[in-house]
Structure formats: structure tokens, C-alpha cells
mmCIF file of C-alpha atoms in Angstrom:
data_model
loop_
_atom_site.group_PDB
_atom_site.id
_atom_site.type_symbol
_atom_site.label_atom_id
_atom_site.label_comp_id
_atom_site.label_asym_id
_atom_site.label_seq_id
_atom_site.Cartn_x
_atom_site.Cartn_y
_atom_site.Cartn_z
ATOM 1 C CA GLN Y 383 74.112 252.877 84.361
ATOM 2 C CA GLU Y 384 71.393 252.836 81.746
ATOM 3 C CA GLY Y 385 69.841 250.163 79.506
ATOM 4 C CA ARG Y 386 66.890 249.971 77.049
ATOM 5 C CA ILE Y 387 63.407 248.410 77.508
ATOM 6 C CA GLU Y 388 61.418 248.941 74.412
ATOM 7 C CA GLY Y 389 62.908 252.084 73.469
ATOM 8 C CA ARG Y 390 63.135 253.691 76.950
ATOM 9 C CA HIS Y 391 66.236 254.434 79.062
ATOM 10 C CA VAL Y 392 66.105 252.930 82.520
ATOM 11 C CA LEU Y 393 68.552 252.356 85.199
ATOM 12 C CA ARG Y 394 70.017 248.913 85.466
ATOM 13 C CA GLU Y 395 68.203 248.341 88.878
ATOM 14 C CA GLN Y 396 65.031 249.389 87.414
ATOM 15 C CA ARG Y 397 65.640 246.983 84.427
ATOM 16 C CA LEU Y 398 66.216 244.090 86.817
ATOM 17 C CA ARG Y 399 62.831 244.751 88.422
ATOM 18 C CA VAL Y 400 61.102 244.995 85.102
ATOM 19 C CA LEU Y 401 62.581 241.676 83.919
ATOM 20 C CA TYR Y 402 61.735 240.090 87.181
ATOM 21 C CA VAL Y 403 57.979 241.318 86.714
ATOM 22 C CA LEU Y 404 57.911 240.057 83.014
ATOM 23 C CA GLY Y 405 59.359 236.761 84.081
ATOM 24 C CA MET Y 406 56.590 236.435 86.756
ATOM 25 C CA ALA Y 407 53.888 237.536 84.267
ATOM 26 C CA PHE Y 408 54.903 235.159 81.514
ATOM 27 C CA THR Y 409 55.027 232.325 84.102
ATOM 28 C CA ALA Y 410 51.442 233.305 85.364
ATOM 29 C CA ASP Y 411 50.397 232.832 81.612
ATOM 30 C CA GLU Y 412 52.351 229.508 81.188
ATOM 31 C CA ASP Y 413 54.513 231.123 78.567
ATOM 32 C CA TYR Y 414 57.573 229.470 80.039
ATOM 33 C CA LYS Y 415 59.936 230.180 77.047
ATOM 34 C CA ASN Y 416 59.454 233.919 77.368
ATOM 35 C CA ALA Y 417 59.568 233.626 81.183
ATOM 36 C CA LEU Y 418 62.965 231.859 81.019
ATOM 37 C CA HIS Y 419 64.243 234.343 78.474
ATOM 38 C CA HIS Y 420 63.523 237.239 80.722
ATOM 39 C CA LEU Y 421 64.698 235.431 83.951
ATOM 40 C CA ASP Y 422 67.888 234.466 82.231
ATOM 41 C CA GLU Y 423 68.593 238.180 81.383
ATOM 42 C CA ALA Y 424 67.621 239.191 84.987
ATOM 43 C CA ILE Y 425 70.090 236.645 86.467
ATOM 44 C CA LEU Y 426 72.860 238.035 84.265
ATOM 45 C CA LEU Y 427 72.112 241.470 85.310
ATOM 46 C CA ALA Y 428 71.671 240.705 88.923
ATOM 47 C CA GLY Y 429 75.099 238.978 88.861
ATOM 48 C CA GLN Y 430 76.694 242.123 87.273
ATOM 49 C CA LEU Y 431 74.939 244.428 89.968
ATOM 50 C CA GLY Y 432 76.168 241.867 92.712
ATOM 51 C CA ASP Y 433 72.527 241.689 93.993
ATOM 52 C CA ASP Y 434 72.531 238.341 95.780
ATOM 53 C CA ASP Y 435 69.026 238.687 97.196
ATOM 54 C CA ALA Y 436 67.724 239.244 93.728
ATOM 55 C CA LEU Y 437 69.668 236.140 92.506
ATOM 56 C CA VAL Y 438 68.199 233.880 95.130
ATOM 57 C CA GLU Y 439 64.596 234.865 94.101
ATOM 58 C CA LEU Y 440 65.376 234.683 90.304
ATOM 59 C CA TYR Y 441 66.998 231.393 90.672
ATOM 60 C CA TYR Y 442 64.015 230.073 92.874
ATOM 61 C CA LEU Y 443 61.557 231.155 90.149
ATOM 62 C CA ARG Y 444 63.703 229.756 87.320
ATOM 63 C CA CYS Y 445 63.800 226.406 89.040
ATOM 64 C CA ALA Y 446 60.157 226.253 89.604
ATOM 65 C CA ILE Y 447 59.661 226.889 85.829
ATOM 66 C CA ASN Y 448 62.179 224.191 84.749
ATOM 67 C CA GLY Y 449 60.531 221.853 87.182
ATOM 68 C CA CYS Y 450 57.278 222.360 85.476
ATOM 69 C CA ILE Y 451 58.632 221.851 81.985
ATOM 70 C CA GLY Y 452 60.639 218.707 83.017
ATOM 71 C CA GLY Y 453 64.110 220.439 83.258
ATOM 72 C CA PHE Y 454 64.852 218.674 86.410
ATOM 73 C CA GLU Y 455 68.714 218.912 85.846
ATOM 74 C CA SER Y 456 68.269 222.782 85.306
ATOM 75 C CA ALA Y 457 66.124 223.026 88.286
ATOM 76 C CA SER Y 458 68.499 221.219 90.441
ATOM 77 C CA ASP Y 459 71.319 223.373 89.334
ATOM 78 C CA ASP Y 460 69.258 226.595 89.905
ATOM 79 C CA TYR Y 461 68.447 225.454 93.487
ATOM 80 C CA ARG Y 462 72.121 225.066 94.261
ATOM 81 C CA ALA Y 463 72.974 228.469 92.604
ATOM 82 C CA GLY Y 464 70.451 230.173 94.686
ATOM 83 C CA LEU Y 465 71.732 228.311 97.763
ATOM 84 C CA ALA Y 466 75.303 229.605 96.864
ATOM 85 C CA SER Y 467 74.033 233.149 96.503
ATOM 86 C CA LEU Y 468 72.226 232.879 99.881
ATOM 87 C CA ARG Y 469 75.124 231.391 101.776
ATOM 88 C CA LYS Y 470 77.763 233.855 100.167
ATOM 89 C CA TYR Y 471 78.224 235.764 103.333
ATOM 90 C CA THR Y 472 77.739 233.037 105.789
ATOM 91 C CA PRO Y 473 79.565 229.984 104.388
ATOM 92 C CA ASP Y 474 80.046 228.304 107.688
ATOM 93 C CA GLY Y 475 76.694 228.475 109.383
ATOM 94 C CA PRO Y 476 73.040 229.137 108.563
ATOM 95 C CA SER Y 477 72.142 231.920 106.316
ATOM 96 C CA GLN Y 478 70.206 235.027 107.203
ATOM 97 C CA ASP Y 479 67.120 233.347 105.822
ATOM 98 C CA PRO Y 480 66.995 229.765 107.170
ATOM 99 C CA SER Y 481 63.433 229.091 105.685
ATOM 100 C CA MET Y 482 64.714 229.840 102.179
ATOM 101 C CA GLU Y 483 67.874 227.804 102.754
ATOM 102 C CA ILE Y 484 65.769 224.795 103.750
ATOM 103 C CA THR Y 485 63.468 225.490 100.789
ATOM 104 C CA LEU Y 486 66.472 225.407 98.326
ATOM 105 C CA LEU Y 487 68.207 222.555 99.900
ATOM 106 C CA ALA Y 488 64.933 220.501 99.982
ATOM 107 C CA GLY Y 489 64.038 221.526 96.567
ATOM 108 C CA ALA Y 490 67.533 220.550 95.188
ATOM 109 C CA ALA Y 491 67.143 217.150 97.054
ATOM 110 C CA GLY Y 492 63.838 216.448 95.414
ATOM 111 C CA PHE Y 493 65.215 216.963 91.982
ATOM 112 C CA ASP Y 494 68.245 214.919 92.664
ATOM 113 C CA TYR Y 495 65.944 212.170 94.067
ATOM 114 C CA TYR Y 496 64.062 212.308 90.809
ATOM 115 C CA LEU Y 497 67.438 212.204 88.763
ATOM 116 C CA GLY Y 498 68.590 209.085 90.696
ATOM 117 C CA ARG Y 499 71.268 211.009 92.689
ATOM 118 C CA PHE Y 500 70.304 209.606 95.978
ATOM 119 C CA GLU Y 501 73.535 210.191 97.813
ATOM 120 C CA LEU Y 502 73.515 213.796 96.833
ATOM 121 C CA ALA Y 503 69.771 214.239 97.806
ATOM 122 C CA THR Y 504 70.393 212.606 101.224
ATOM 123 C CA GLU Y 505 73.377 215.061 101.852
ATOM 124 C CA GLN Y 506 71.265 218.038 100.932
ATOM 125 C CA LEU Y 507 68.386 216.701 103.206
ATOM 126 C CA ASP Y 508 70.888 216.228 106.049
ATOM 127 C CA SER Y 509 72.078 219.831 105.633
ATOM 128 C CA ALA Y 510 68.428 221.073 105.615
ATOM 129 C CA GLN Y 511 67.804 219.107 108.813
ATOM 130 C CA GLN Y 512 70.603 220.969 110.439
ATOM 131 C CA VAL Y 513 69.139 224.223 109.397
ATOM 132 C CA SER Y 514 65.754 223.354 110.378
ATOM 133 C CA GLN Y 515 66.638 223.938 114.180
ATOM 134 C CA TYR Y 516 66.141 227.698 113.180
ATOM 135 C CA VAL Y 517 62.509 227.414 111.948
ATOM 136 C CA PRO Y 518 59.416 226.297 113.737
ATOM 137 C CA ARG Y 519 59.205 222.585 114.142
ATOM 138 C CA ASN Y 520 55.748 222.234 112.170
ATOM 139 C CA SER Y 521 56.804 224.396 109.500
ATOM 140 C CA LEU Y 522 56.291 223.719 105.759
ATOM 141 C CA GLU Y 523 59.974 223.499 105.535
ATOM 142 C CA ALA Y 524 60.068 220.755 107.949
ATOM 143 C CA ALA Y 525 57.280 218.941 106.068
ATOM 144 C CA ASN Y 526 59.273 219.113 102.825
ATOM 145 C CA ILE Y 527 62.296 217.559 104.615
ATOM 146 C CA TYR Y 528 60.134 214.713 105.990
ATOM 147 C CA TRP Y 529 58.422 214.141 102.595
ATOM 148 C CA ILE Y 530 61.464 213.904 100.563
ATOM 149 C CA ARG Y 531 63.194 211.896 103.121
ATOM 150 C CA SER Y 532 60.332 209.374 102.988
ATOM 151 C CA HIS Y 533 60.843 208.847 99.140
ATOM 152 C CA LEU Y 534 64.653 208.294 99.732
ATOM 153 C CA LEU Y 535 63.890 205.780 102.503
ATOM 154 C CA ARG Y 536 61.167 204.045 100.448
ATOM 155 C CA SER Y 537 63.916 203.655 97.610
ATOM 156 C CA GLN Y 538 66.153 202.155 100.037
ATOM 157 C CA GLY Y 539 63.578 199.438 101.096
ATOM 158 C CA LYS Y 540 63.038 200.956 104.399
ATOM 159 C CA LEU Y 541 59.328 201.110 104.163
ATOM 160 C CA ASP Y 542 58.400 201.460 107.912
ATOM 161 C CA GLU Y 543 60.830 204.355 108.310
ATOM 162 C CA ALA Y 544 59.493 205.866 105.008
ATOM 163 C CA LEU Y 545 56.063 205.638 106.288
ATOM 164 C CA LEU Y 546 56.874 207.223 109.480
ATOM 165 C CA TYR Y 547 58.515 210.259 107.590
ATOM 166 C CA ALA Y 548 55.679 210.419 105.157
ATOM 167 C CA LYS Y 549 53.240 210.647 107.913
ATOM 168 C CA LEU Y 550 55.133 213.372 109.607
ATOM 169 C CA GLY Y 551 55.209 215.542 106.508
ATOM 170 C CA ALA Y 552 51.505 214.759 105.725
ATOM 171 C CA ASP Y 553 50.476 215.807 109.238
ATOM 172 C CA ILE Y 554 52.112 219.228 108.652
ATOM 173 C CA TYR Y 555 50.835 219.559 105.080
#
């Protein structure tokens, strides 16, 4: 089906790509309002097209922007929405992209930590830890798990354990 972008007819798939590029361009210029506008439109279109791969990428980009502007609740929601799209066809096991799955789980856990939702953050990190068996041990994904876990342990007063996890993460970073 066709749509319109500035007076030109384009296929919906092309429109999705254009909206993604516009979202990236406005993000690079730190024009987050326009970036979010184009990403919101792209997410709606990707949903209509049933393009789950695009949804994962779009949610990931939008949560990064929301994190930059202090929209931690929205960022956390976007991480979970991206995760749902990623896991759509593998609900009982790891997704086809375990690195992205860990990135989404750890990202959601990080924002949930900032929002004071420590139990939810811990559950997400535990899930990320289970998926981590499918990525290299010293990967950036593993470092993110260690780093966020160190914050959770520190908030529980488990300072020695927190320091250990912080060191594990820092050694990889």
C-alpha cells in the first residue's frame, strides 16, 4: 500500500525506512521532539506491517531517546515492548538474537532500578543472566548485567558483593 511523504507516493515499507532514517537524523541533531514524532509513526507502521525486527530496533532507539530526556518510565516500557517483539516467536526460550535480548533486559532493569522497582529489575537481570549462556562470557552484554547487578546489591546493603560485580563489569568495559 502507498502513503505520502512530502507529496510523494511511497510504499509503506519504504515509508517505514524513511521514518527510521528521519528518527536517527533528528536524534543525531539532538532534536528529540521530532525524533520521537517520527519514531512513534514508524512504530505504528511497523506494527501494522507485522515487522517485528523493525519494532525491536525502533523501540530500542526510542528508549534511548527517552532515557536522554529523563523519560525513564517510557524507556523502561519501550525496552519491554522491544523484548516482547523479539520473543514473539520463541516465548519459552532464548530469542534468535540473545545479545539484543540481554541488551533489552538489562536496559529495562537499569531504568527500573532508577525508578525504584528493585524486584522487577532483579527479575529482569536474572532472565538476562539465563540468556547470557548464549553470548561470549566477556561480552558487553555480560558487563551490563554485572554493572546493574552491582547497583542493586549496593541498594540492598551488600557492599562486598556489589563491589565484586562492579569490578567484573568494569574489567570488561
